[in-house]
CSV table of N, CA and C in Angstrom, one decimal:
chain,number,residue,atom,x,y,z
A,1,UNK,N,106.6,99.5,56.1
A,1,UNK,CA,107.7,98.3,56.2
A,1,UNK,C,108.1,98.4,54.8
A,2,UNK,N,109.3,98.5,55.2
A,2,UNK,CA,109.8,97.8,53.8
A,2,UNK,C,109.7,96.5,52.5
A,3,UNK,N,109.4,96.9,51.3
A,3,UNK,CA,108.8,95.7,50.7
A,3,UNK,C,109.3,94.5,50.8
A,4,UNK,N,110.7,94.1,51.1
A,4,UNK,CA,111.1,93.0,51.4
A,4,UNK,C,110.8,92.0,52.4
A,5,UNK,N,110.1,92.8,53.5
A,5,UNK,CA,109.8,92.9,54.6
A,5,UNK,C,108.5,92.2,54.5
A,6,UNK,N,107.5,93.5,53.6
A,6,UNK,CA,106.2,92.9,53.1
A,6,UNK,C,105.7,91.5,52.6
A,7,UNK,N,106.7,90.8,51.7
A,7,UNK,CA,106.7,89.4,51.3
A,7,UNK,C,107.8,88.3,52.4
A,8,UNK,N,108.7,89.0,52.8
A,8,UNK,CA,109.1,87.6,54.1
A,8,UNK,C,108.3,87.6,54.8
A,9,UNK,N,107.1,88.5,55.3
A,9,UNK,CA,106.3,88.8,56.4
A,9,UNK,C,104.5,88.1,55.9
A,10,UNK,N,104.4,88.1,55.2
A,10,UNK,CA,103.4,87.4,54.6
A,10,UNK,C,102.1,86.1,55.1
A,11,UNK,N,101.6,86.3,54.8
A,11,UNK,CA,101.1,84.6,55.5
A,11,UNK,C,99.6,84.6,55.8
A,12,UNK,N,99.0,83.6,54.8
A,12,UNK,CA,97.7,83.3,55.3
A,12,UNK,C,96.8,83.3,56.0
A,13,UNK,N,95.9,84.2,56.6
A,13,UNK,CA,95.0,84.2,57.5
A,13,UNK,C,93.6,83.6,57.5
A,14,UNK,N,93.0,82.6,58.7
A,14,UNK,CA,92.2,82.6,58.8
A,14,UNK,C,91.2,82.6,59.2
A,15,UNK,N,92.1,83.5,60.1
A,15,UNK,CA,91.3,83.5,61.7
A,15,UNK,C,91.3,85.6,61.9
A,16,UNK,N,90.5,86.0,62.0
A,16,UNK,CA,90.3,87.4,61.8
A,16,UNK,C,88.8,87.9,62.7
A,17,UNK,N,89.5,88.8,63.3
A,17,UNK,CA,89.2,89.7,64.2
A,17,UNK,C,87.7,90.2,63.7
A,18,UNK,N,86.8,90.5,64.6
A,18,UNK,CA,85.0,91.4,64.5
A,18,UNK,C,85.4,92.8,64.0
A,19,UNK,N,86.2,93.0,63.3
A,19,UNK,CA,87.0,94.2,63.1
A,19,UNK,C,86.4,94.4,61.4
A,20,UNK,N,85.4,95.8,61.4
A,20,UNK,CA,85.5,96.1,60.0
A,20,UNK,C,86.8,96.7,59.7
A,21,UNK,N,87.3,96.5,57.8
A,21,UNK,CA,87.8,97.0,57.3
A,21,UNK,C,87.3,98.0,56.4
A,22,UNK,N,88.3,99.1,56.3
A,22,UNK,CA,87.5,100.1,55.9
A,22,UNK,C,87.6,100.5,54.3
A,23,UNK,N,86.3,100.9,53.7
A,23,UNK,CA,86.4,100.6,52.2
A,23,UNK,C,87.6,101.4,51.5
A,24,UNK,N,88.2,102.6,52.5
A,24,UNK,CA,89.7,103.3,51.7
A,24,UNK,C,90.8,102.5,52.1
A,25,UNK,N,91.0,101.6,52.8
A,25,UNK,CA,92.0,100.6,52.7
A,25,UNK,C,91.3,99.8,51.8
A,26,UNK,N,90.2,98.9,51.4
A,26,UNK,CA,89.9,97.8,50.6
A,26,UNK,C,90.6,98.7,49.3
A,27,UNK,N,89.9,99.9,48.7
A,27,UNK,CA,90.1,100.3,47.4
A,27,UNK,C,92.0,100.2,47.3
A,28,UNK,N,92.3,101.3,48.1
A,28,UNK,CA,93.7,100.5,47.9
A,28,UNK,C,94.5,99.9,47.8
A,29,UNK,N,93.8,98.6,48.4
A,29,UNK,CA,94.5,97.1,48.3
A,29,UNK,C,94.1,96.9,46.9
A,30,UNK,N,92.6,96.9,46.4
A,30,UNK,CA,92.1,96.9,44.8
A,30,UNK,C,93.3,97.3,44.2
A,31,UNK,N,93.7,98.9,44.3
A,31,UNK,CA,94.1,99.4,43.4
A,31,UNK,C,95.7,98.7,42.9
A,32,UNK,N,96.2,97.7,43.8
A,32,UNK,CA,97.7,97.6,43.8
A,32,UNK,C,97.2,96.7,43.2
A,33,UNK,N,96.2,95.7,43.5
A,33,UNK,CA,96.2,93.9,42.2
A,33,UNK,C,95.6,94.9,40.9
A,34,UNK,N,95.2,96.3,40.5
A,34,UNK,CA,95.5,97.0,39.2
A,34,UNK,C,96.0,97.2,38.8
A,35,UNK,N,97.5,97.2,39.4
A,35,UNK,CA,98.5,98.2,39.0
A,35,UNK,C,99.7,96.2,38.6
A,36,UNK,N,98.9,95.5,38.7
A,36,UNK,CA,99.7,94.2,38.4
A,36,UNK,C,100.3,94.3,37.3
A,37,UNK,N,101.5,92.9,36.7
A,37,UNK,CA,101.9,93.3,35.4
A,37,UNK,C,100.3,92.3,34.3
A,38,UNK,N,100.4,92.4,33.7
A,38,UNK,CA,99.4,92.0,32.4
A,38,UNK,C,100.3,92.1,31.3
A,39,UNK,N,100.0,90.5,30.6
A,39,UNK,CA,100.4,90.0,29.0
A,39,UNK,C,99.3,91.1,28.2
A,40,UNK,N,100.2,91.3,27.6
A,40,UNK,CA,99.9,92.9,26.2
A,40,UNK,C,99.1,94.1,26.9
A,41,UNK,N,99.0,93.7,28.0
A,41,UNK,CA,98.5,95.5,28.7
A,41,UNK,C,97.2,95.1,28.7
A,42,UNK,N,96.9,93.7,28.2
A,42,UNK,CA,95.2,93.6,28.3
A,42,UNK,C,94.4,94.1,29.5
A,43,UNK,N,95.1,93.7,30.6
A,43,UNK,CA,94.5,94.1,32.0
A,43,UNK,C,92.9,93.6,32.4
A,44,UNK,N,93.2,91.9,31.8
A,44,UNK,CA,91.4,91.9,31.9
A,44,UNK,C,91.1,91.7,33.0
A,45,UNK,N,91.5,92.0,34.5
A,45,UNK,CA,90.4,91.7,36.4
A,45,UNK,C,90.0,92.6,36.1
A,46,UNK,N,88.6,92.0,36.4
A,46,UNK,CA,87.3,92.4,37.2
A,46,UNK,C,87.5,92.4,38.6
A,47,UNK,N,87.4,93.3,39.5
A,47,UNK,CA,87.4,93.4,40.9
A,47,UNK,C,85.7,93.4,41.2
A,48,UNK,N,85.8,93.1,42.4
A,48,UNK,CA,83.8,92.9,43.6
A,48,UNK,C,85.1,92.8,45.3
A,49,UNK,N,84.4,94.1,45.6
A,49,UNK,CA,85.0,94.1,47.2
A,49,UNK,C,83.7,94.1,48.3
A,50,UNK,N,83.5,93.3,48.8
A,50,UNK,CA,82.5,93.0,49.3
A,50,UNK,C,82.7,92.7,50.9
A,51,UNK,N,81.9,94.2,51.6
A,51,UNK,CA,81.9,94.4,53.1
A,51,UNK,C,81.0,94.4,54.2
A,52,UNK,N,79.7,93.7,53.0
A,52,UNK,CA,78.8,93.5,54.1
A,52,UNK,C,79.0,91.6,54.6
A,53,UNK,N,79.0,91.9,55.7
A,53,UNK,CA,79.1,90.8,56.2
A,53,UNK,C,78.4,89.2,56.6
A,54,UNK,N,76.8,89.6,55.8
A,54,UNK,CA,76.4,88.5,55.5
A,54,UNK,C,76.6,88.1,54.1
A,55,UNK,N,76.9,88.8,53.1
A,55,UNK,CA,77.3,88.4,52.2
A,55,UNK,C,78.7,88.0,52.1
A,56,UNK,N,79.4,88.5,52.5
A,56,UNK,CA,81.1,87.4,52.8
A,56,UNK,C,80.3,86.3,53.9
A,57,UNK,N,79.8,86.3,54.6
A,57,UNK,CA,79.7,84.7,54.9
A,57,UNK,C,78.7,83.5,53.9
A,58,UNK,N,78.3,84.4,53.1
A,58,UNK,CA,77.0,83.1,52.3
A,58,UNK,C,78.2,83.7,51.1
A,59,UNK,N,79.4,84.1,50.7
A,59,UNK,CA,80.2,83.6,49.7
A,59,UNK,C,81.5,82.6,50.3
A,60,UNK,N,81.6,82.6,51.7
A,60,UNK,CA,82.5,81.5,52.6
A,60,UNK,C,81.7,80.0,52.1
A,61,UNK,N,80.3,80.3,52.7
A,61,UNK,CA,79.7,79.4,52.5
A,61,UNK,C,79.7,78.2,51.0
A,62,UNK,N,79.3,79.2,49.6
A,62,UNK,CA,79.6,78.8,48.6
A,62,UNK,C,81.1,78.1,48.2
A,63,UNK,N,82.2,78.6,48.8
A,63,UNK,CA,83.5,78.1,48.4
A,63,UNK,C,84.0,77.1,49.8
A,64,UNK,N,83.1,76.9,50.4
A,64,UNK,CA,83.6,75.8,51.5
A,64,UNK,C,83.5,74.5,50.4
A,65,UNK,N,84.3,73.5,51.0
A,65,UNK,CA,85.3,73.3,52.4
A,65,UNK,C,86.2,73.9,52.2
A,66,UNK,N,87.1,74.5,51.4
A,66,UNK,CA,87.9,75.0,51.6
A,66,UNK,C,88.2,76.6,51.5
A,67,UNK,N,87.1,77.4,51.4
A,67,UNK,CA,87.0,78.7,52.5
A,67,UNK,C,85.9,79.0,53.6
A,68,UNK,N,85.7,77.6,53.7
A,68,UNK,CA,84.5,77.9,55.2
A,68,UNK,C,85.1,78.7,56.2
A,69,UNK,N,86.5,79.2,56.5
A,69,UNK,CA,86.8,79.9,57.1
A,69,UNK,C,86.1,81.5,57.3
A,70,UNK,N,85.7,81.7,55.6
A,70,UNK,CA,85.5,82.8,55.0
A,70,UNK,C,84.0,83.7,56.2
A,71,UNK,N,83.3,83.0,56.9
A,71,UNK,CA,82.2,83.4,57.6
A,71,UNK,C,82.6,84.4,58.7
A,72,UNK,N,84.2,84.3,59.0
A,72,UNK,CA,84.7,85.1,60.2
A,72,UNK,C,85.5,86.4,59.5
A,73,UNK,N,84.9,86.4,58.2
A,73,UNK,CA,85.9,87.5,57.4
A,73,UNK,C,85.3,88.8,57.5
A,74,UNK,N,85.3,90.1,58.1
A,74,UNK,CA,84.8,90.7,57.7
A,74,UNK,C,84.7,91.5,55.9
A,75,UNK,N,85.9,90.8,55.7
A,75,UNK,CA,85.1,91.5,53.6
A,75,UNK,C,86.6,90.2,53.1
A,76,UNK,N,85.8,90.4,51.8
A,76,UNK,CA,86.2,89.7,50.8
A,76,UNK,C,86.9,90.8,49.4
A,77,UNK,N,87.4,89.9,48.8
A,77,UNK,CA,88.3,90.7,47.0
A,77,UNK,C,87.7,89.9,46.4
A,78,UNK,N,86.7,89.5,45.2
A,78,UNK,CA,86.4,88.6,44.3
A,78,UNK,C,87.5,88.8,43.1
A,79,UNK,N,88.6,88.3,42.4
A,79,UNK,CA,89.2,89.0,41.3
A,79,UNK,C,88.7,87.9,40.0
A,80,UNK,N,87.9,88.4,39.1
A,80,UNK,CA,87.0,87.7,38.3
A,80,UNK,C,88.2,87.7,37.0
A,81,UNK,N,87.5,87.4,35.7
A,81,UNK,CA,88.9,88.0,34.6
A,81,UNK,C,87.5,88.2,33.4
A,82,UNK,N,87.8,88.4,32.5
A,82,UNK,CA,87.3,88.5,31.2
A,82,UNK,C,88.2,87.2,30.2
A,83,UNK,N,87.7,86.9,29.5
A,83,UNK,CA,88.1,85.6,28.1
A,83,UNK,C,89.0,86.4,27.8
A,84,UNK,N,90.4,86.2,27.5
A,84,UNK,CA,91.6,86.7,27.4
A,84,UNK,C,92.4,85.1,27.5
A,85,UNK,N,93.9,85.0,26.3
A,85,UNK,CA,94.7,84.0,26.8
A,85,UNK,C,94.9,83.9,27.7
A,86,UNK,N,95.6,85.1,28.2
A,86,UNK,CA,96.9,84.8,29.7
A,86,UNK,C,95.8,85.2,31.0
A,87,UNK,N,94.7,84.8,30.5
A,87,UNK,CA,93.9,85.5,32.0
A,87,UNK,C,94.3,84.8,33.5
A,88,UNK,N,94.5,84.1,33.6
A,88,UNK,CA,95.4,83.5,35.1
A,88,UNK,C,96.6,83.8,35.4
A,89,UNK,N,97.8,83.6,34.2
A,89,UNK,CA,99.1,84.8,35.3
A,89,UNK,C,98.4,86.0,35.5
A,90,UNK,N,97.7,86.8,34.8
A,90,UNK,CA,97.5,88.0,34.6
A,90,UNK,C,96.4,88.3,35.8
A,91,UNK,N,95.2,87.3,36.1
A,91,UNK,CA,94.9,88.1,37.6
A,91,UNK,C,95.4,87.0,38.9
A,92,UNK,N,96.5,86.2,38.6
A,92,UNK,CA,97.0,85.8,39.7
A,92,UNK,C,98.3,86.7,40.0
A,93,UNK,N,98.5,87.7,38.8
A,93,UNK,CA,99.8,89.1,39.2
A,93,UNK,C,98.6,89.6,39.9
A,94,UNK,N,97.6,90.0,39.5
A,94,UNK,CA,96.8,90.6,40.9
A,94,UNK,C,96.7,90.6,42.0
A,95,UNK,N,96.1,89.0,42.1
A,95,UNK,CA,95.6,88.3,43.4
A,95,UNK,C,97.4,89.1,44.5
A,96,UNK,N,98.3,88.3,43.7
A,96,UNK,CA,99.5,88.4,44.6
A,96,UNK,C,99.6,89.9,44.7
A,97,UNK,N,99.4,90.7,44.2
A,97,UNK,CA,99.6,92.5,44.7
A,97,UNK,C,98.7,92.5,45.7
A,98,UNK,N,97.4,92.0,45.8
A,98,UNK,CA,96.5,92.6,46.1
A,98,UNK,C,97.1,91.7,47.8
A,99,UNK,N,97.4,90.6,47.7
A,99,UNK,CA,97.5,90.3,49.0
A,99,UNK,C,98.7,90.7,49.8
A,100,UNK,N,99.8,90.9,49.2
A,100,UNK,CA,101.0,92.0,49.4
A,100,UNK,C,100.3,93.1,50.3
A,101,UNK,N,100.1,93.9,49.2
A,101,UNK,CA,99.2,95.5,49.6
A,101,UNK,C,98.5,95.4,51.1
A,102,UNK,N,97.7,93.8,50.9
A,102,UNK,CA,96.6,93.8,52.6
A,102,UNK,C,98.0,94.1,53.8
A,103,UNK,N,98.5,93.0,53.6
A,103,UNK,CA,99.9,92.7,54.4
A,103,UNK,C,100.4,94.0,54.8
A,104,UNK,N,101.2,94.9,53.7
A,104,UNK,CA,102.0,96.0,54.0
A,104,UNK,C,100.8,97.2,55.0
A,105,UNK,N,99.2,96.7,54.7
A,105,UNK,CA,98.4,97.5,55.5
A,105,UNK,C,98.6,97.0,57.1
A,106,UNK,N,99.0,96.2,57.4
A,106,UNK,CA,99.0,95.9,58.6
A,106,UNK,C,97.4,94.8,58.9
A,107,UNK,N,97.2,94.2,57.2
A,107,UNK,CA,95.7,93.6,57.3
A,107,UNK,C,96.0,92.2,56.3
A,108,UNK,N,95.0,91.4,57.3
A,108,UNK,CA,95.5,89.2,57.2
A,108,UNK,C,94.8,89.6,55.5
A,109,UNK,N,95.3,88.0,55.0
A,109,UNK,CA,93.9,87.2,54.0
A,109,UNK,C,94.8,86.6,53.5
A,110,UNK,N,93.5,85.8,52.8
A,110,UNK,CA,94.3,84.4,52.2
A,110,UNK,C,93.5,84.2,51.2
A,111,UNK,N,94.1,83.6,50.0
A,111,UNK,CA,94.0,83.3,48.9
A,111,UNK,C,93.6,81.8,49.1
A,112,UNK,N,91.7,82.0,48.5
A,112,UNK,CA,90.8,80.6,48.3
A,112,UNK,C,90.9,80.5,46.8
A,113,UNK,N,91.1,79.4,46.5
A,113,UNK,CA,91.4,78.7,44.8
A,113,UNK,C,90.0,78.7,44.3
A,114,UNK,N,89.9,79.4,43.3
A,114,UNK,CA,88.7,79.6,42.9
A,114,UNK,C,88.6,79.1,40.8
A,115,UNK,N,89.8,78.9,39.9
A,115,UNK,CA,90.0,79.0,39.0
A,115,UNK,C,89.5,77.1,38.7
A,116,UNK,N,88.5,76.5,38.1
A,116,UNK,CA,88.5,75.7,37.2
A,116,UNK,C,87.9,75.0,38.5
A,117,UNK,N,87.5,75.7,39.6
A,117,UNK,CA,86.7,74.9,41.4
A,117,UNK,C,85.2,74.7,40.8
A,118,UNK,N,84.4,73.9,40.9
A,118,UNK,CA,83.5,73.6,41.0
A,118,UNK,C,81.8,74.3,41.4
A,119,UNK,N,82.7,75.3,42.1
A,119,UNK,CA,81.8,76.4,42.8
A,119,UNK,C,82.4,77.7,41.8
A,120,UNK,N,83.2,77.7,40.8
A,120,UNK,CA,83.4,79.2,40.1
A,120,UNK,C,82.0,79.2,39.7
A,121,UNK,N,81.3,79.0,39.1
A,121,UNK,CA,79.8,79.5,38.2
A,121,UNK,C,79.5,79.9,39.2
A,122,UNK,N,79.2,79.8,40.1
A,122,UNK,CA,78.4,80.2,41.4
A,122,UNK,C,78.9,81.4,41.7
A,123,UNK,N,80.5,81.5,42.4
A,123,UNK,CA,80.7,82.8,43.0
A,123,UNK,C,80.5,83.3,41.8
A,124,UNK,N,80.8,83.8,40.2
A,124,UNK,CA,80.6,84.7,39.3
A,124,UNK,C,79.2,85.6,39.5
A,125,UNK,N,78.1,84.0,39.4
A,125,UNK,CA,76.9,84.6,39.5
A,125,UNK,C,76.2,85.1,40.9
A,126,UNK,N,76.9,85.2,41.8
A,126,UNK,CA,76.5,85.5,43.4
A,126,UNK,C,77.4,87.1,43.1
A,127,UNK,N,78.5,87.8,42.6
A,127,UNK,CA,78.8,89.3,42.5
A,127,UNK,C,78.0,89.6,41.3
A,128,UNK,N,77.4,88.4,40.5
A,128,UNK,CA,77.1,89.9,39.8
A,128,UNK,C,77.6,89.8,38.5
A,129,UNK,N,79.0,88.4,37.8
A,129,UNK,CA,79.6,88.7,36.9
A,129,UNK,C,79.0,88.7,35.6
A,130,UNK,N,79.3,89.2,34.9
A,130,UNK,CA,79.2,88.7,33.6
A,130,UNK,C,79.2,87.1,32.8
A,131,UNK,N,78.5,86.9,31.8
A,131,UNK,CA,78.8,85.3,31.1
A,131,UNK,C,79.9,85.7,30.6
A,132,UNK,N,80.8,87.0,30.2
A,132,UNK,CA,82.1,86.7,29.7
A,132,UNK,C,83.2,86.5,30.9
A,133,UNK,N,82.9,86.7,31.9
A,133,UNK,CA,83.6,86.5,32.9
A,133,UNK,C,83.8,85.2,33.6
A,134,UNK,N,85.4,84.9,34.5
A,134,UNK,CA,86.2,83.8,35.0
A,134,UNK,C,86.3,83.9,36.4
A,135,UNK,N,86.0,83.1,37.5
A,135,UNK,CA,86.2,83.2,38.6
A,135,UNK,C,88.1,83.2,39.1
A,136,UNK,N,89.0,83.9,39.3
A,136,UNK,CA,89.9,83.7,39.4
A,136,UNK,C,90.6,83.2,41.2
A,137,UNK,N,90.3,84.3,41.8
A,137,UNK,CA,90.2,83.9,42.8
A,137,UNK,C,89.3,85.1,43.9
A,138,UNK,N,89.4,83.7,45.0
A,138,UNK,CA,88.0,84.6,45.8
A,138,UNK,C,89.2,85.1,47.2
A,139,UNK,N,89.1,86.2,48.0
A,139,UNK,CA,90.8,86.8,48.9
A,139,UNK,C,89.5,86.8,49.9
A,140,UNK,N,89.9,86.5,50.8
A,140,UNK,CA,89.7,86.8,52.6
A,140,UNK,C,90.5,87.8,53.4
A,141,UNK,N,89.5,89.1,53.9
A,141,UNK,CA,90.5,90.4,54.1
A,141,UNK,C,89.7,90.4,55.2
A,142,UNK,N,90.8,90.9,56.5
A,142,UNK,CA,90.4,90.9,57.8
A,142,UNK,C,91.4,91.1,58.5
A,143,UNK,N,91.7,91.4,60.0
A,143,UNK,CA,92.8,92.0,61.1
A,143,UNK,C,92.2,90.2,61.7
A,144,UNK,N,93.9,89.9,61.3
A,144,UNK,CA,94.3,88.7,62.5
A,144,UNK,C,94.2,88.6,63.3
A,145,UNK,N,93.3,87.7,64.1
A,145,UNK,CA,92.2,87.1,65.3
A,145,UNK,C,93.6,87.0,66.1
A,146,UNK,N,95.2,86.5,65.5
A,146,UNK,CA,95.9,86.0,66.5
A,146,UNK,C,97.3,86.2,65.8
A,147,UNK,N,98.3,86.4,66.6
A,147,UNK,CA,99.9,86.4,65.8
A,147,UNK,C,100.0,85.8,65.2
A,148,UNK,N,100.4,86.5,63.9
A,148,UNK,CA,100.9,85.3,63.0
A,148,UNK,C,102.6,84.9,63.0
A,149,UNK,N,102.5,84.1,62.2
A,149,UNK,CA,103.5,82.8,62.0
A,149,UNK,C,104.2,82.8,61.0
A,150,UNK,N,104.9,82.9,60.3
A,150,UNK,CA,105.4,82.7,58.7
A,150,UNK,C,106.2,81.3,59.6
A,151,UNK,N,105.6,80.6,58.3
A,151,UNK,CA,106.1,79.2,58.2
A,151,UNK,C,107.6,79.3,57.3
A,152,UNK,N,108.3,78.0,57.7
A,152,UNK,CA,110.2,78.2,57.4
A,152,UNK,C,109.5,78.0,55.8
A,153,UNK,N,110.3,78.4,55.0
A,153,UNK,CA,110.5,78.5,53.6
A,153,UNK,C,111.8,77.8,53.4
A,154,UNK,N,111.3,76.5,52.0
A,154,UNK,CA,113.0,76.2,51.8
A,154,UNK,C,113.9,77.2,51.1
A,155,UNK,N,115.9,76.4,51.7
A,155,UNK,CA,116.6,77.8,51.8
A,155,UNK,C,116.9,77.5,50.3
A,156,UNK,N,116.8,79.2,49.9
A,156,UNK,CA,117.1,79.5,48.9
A,156,UNK,C,118.8,78.8,48.0
A,157,UNK,N,119.4,78.7,48.6
A,157,UNK,CA,120.7,78.3,47.9
A,157,UNK,C,119.9,76.3,47.3
A,158,UNK,N,118.8,75.9,47.9
A,158,UNK,CA,118.4,74.7,47.0
A,158,UNK,C,117.3,75.5,45.8
A,159,UNK,N,116.8,76.1,45.9
A,159,UNK,CA,116.3,76.5,44.8
A,159,UNK,C,116.4,77.3,43.4
A,160,UNK,N,118.3,77.4,43.5
A,160,UNK,CA,118.6,78.0,42.6
A,160,UNK,C,119.7,77.6,42.3
A,161,UNK,N,119.4,77.8,40.7
A,161,UNK,CA,120.2,76.7,40.1
A,161,UNK,C,121.0,77.8,38.8
A,162,UNK,N,122.3,78.3,39.1
A,162,UNK,CA,123.0,79.0,38.2
A,162,UNK,C,123.0,78.6,36.7
A,163,UNK,N,123.0,78.8,35.6
A,163,UNK,CA,123.4,78.3,33.8
A,163,UNK,C,124.8,79.3,33.9
């Protein structure tokens, strides 16, 4: 799929088929996150891939109500960061790469907020993160259960101003 088509067709998926996502595809998706832009090339991200359905469901319960739908996802990716000045920017860039890579492979995803949420420390502990790590995002991964509908975006000309 053309890169710009991937961007235009990426949507948040919250209903998944009961079909596993291969570790190979998850590795490719996470590798796209690893290649994201990063301030001072610090690469502070740490990724946790989860394909055990019971663990994905347990994670969904931890991030409820925001991520209650995760209990139906066959996989998840958690993005953690070691402490650094630009952790949120760097790991958000990595998360966006993950979302786009999943879409390019025909796999659905949904970014569930993580940073500064009341459940952040519980997620870090659940996935075995270190005390020096903080949660940036939880991403549900799986094949969409129904056709994806792209929402209308604000018109380009309403958002751009040239100086």
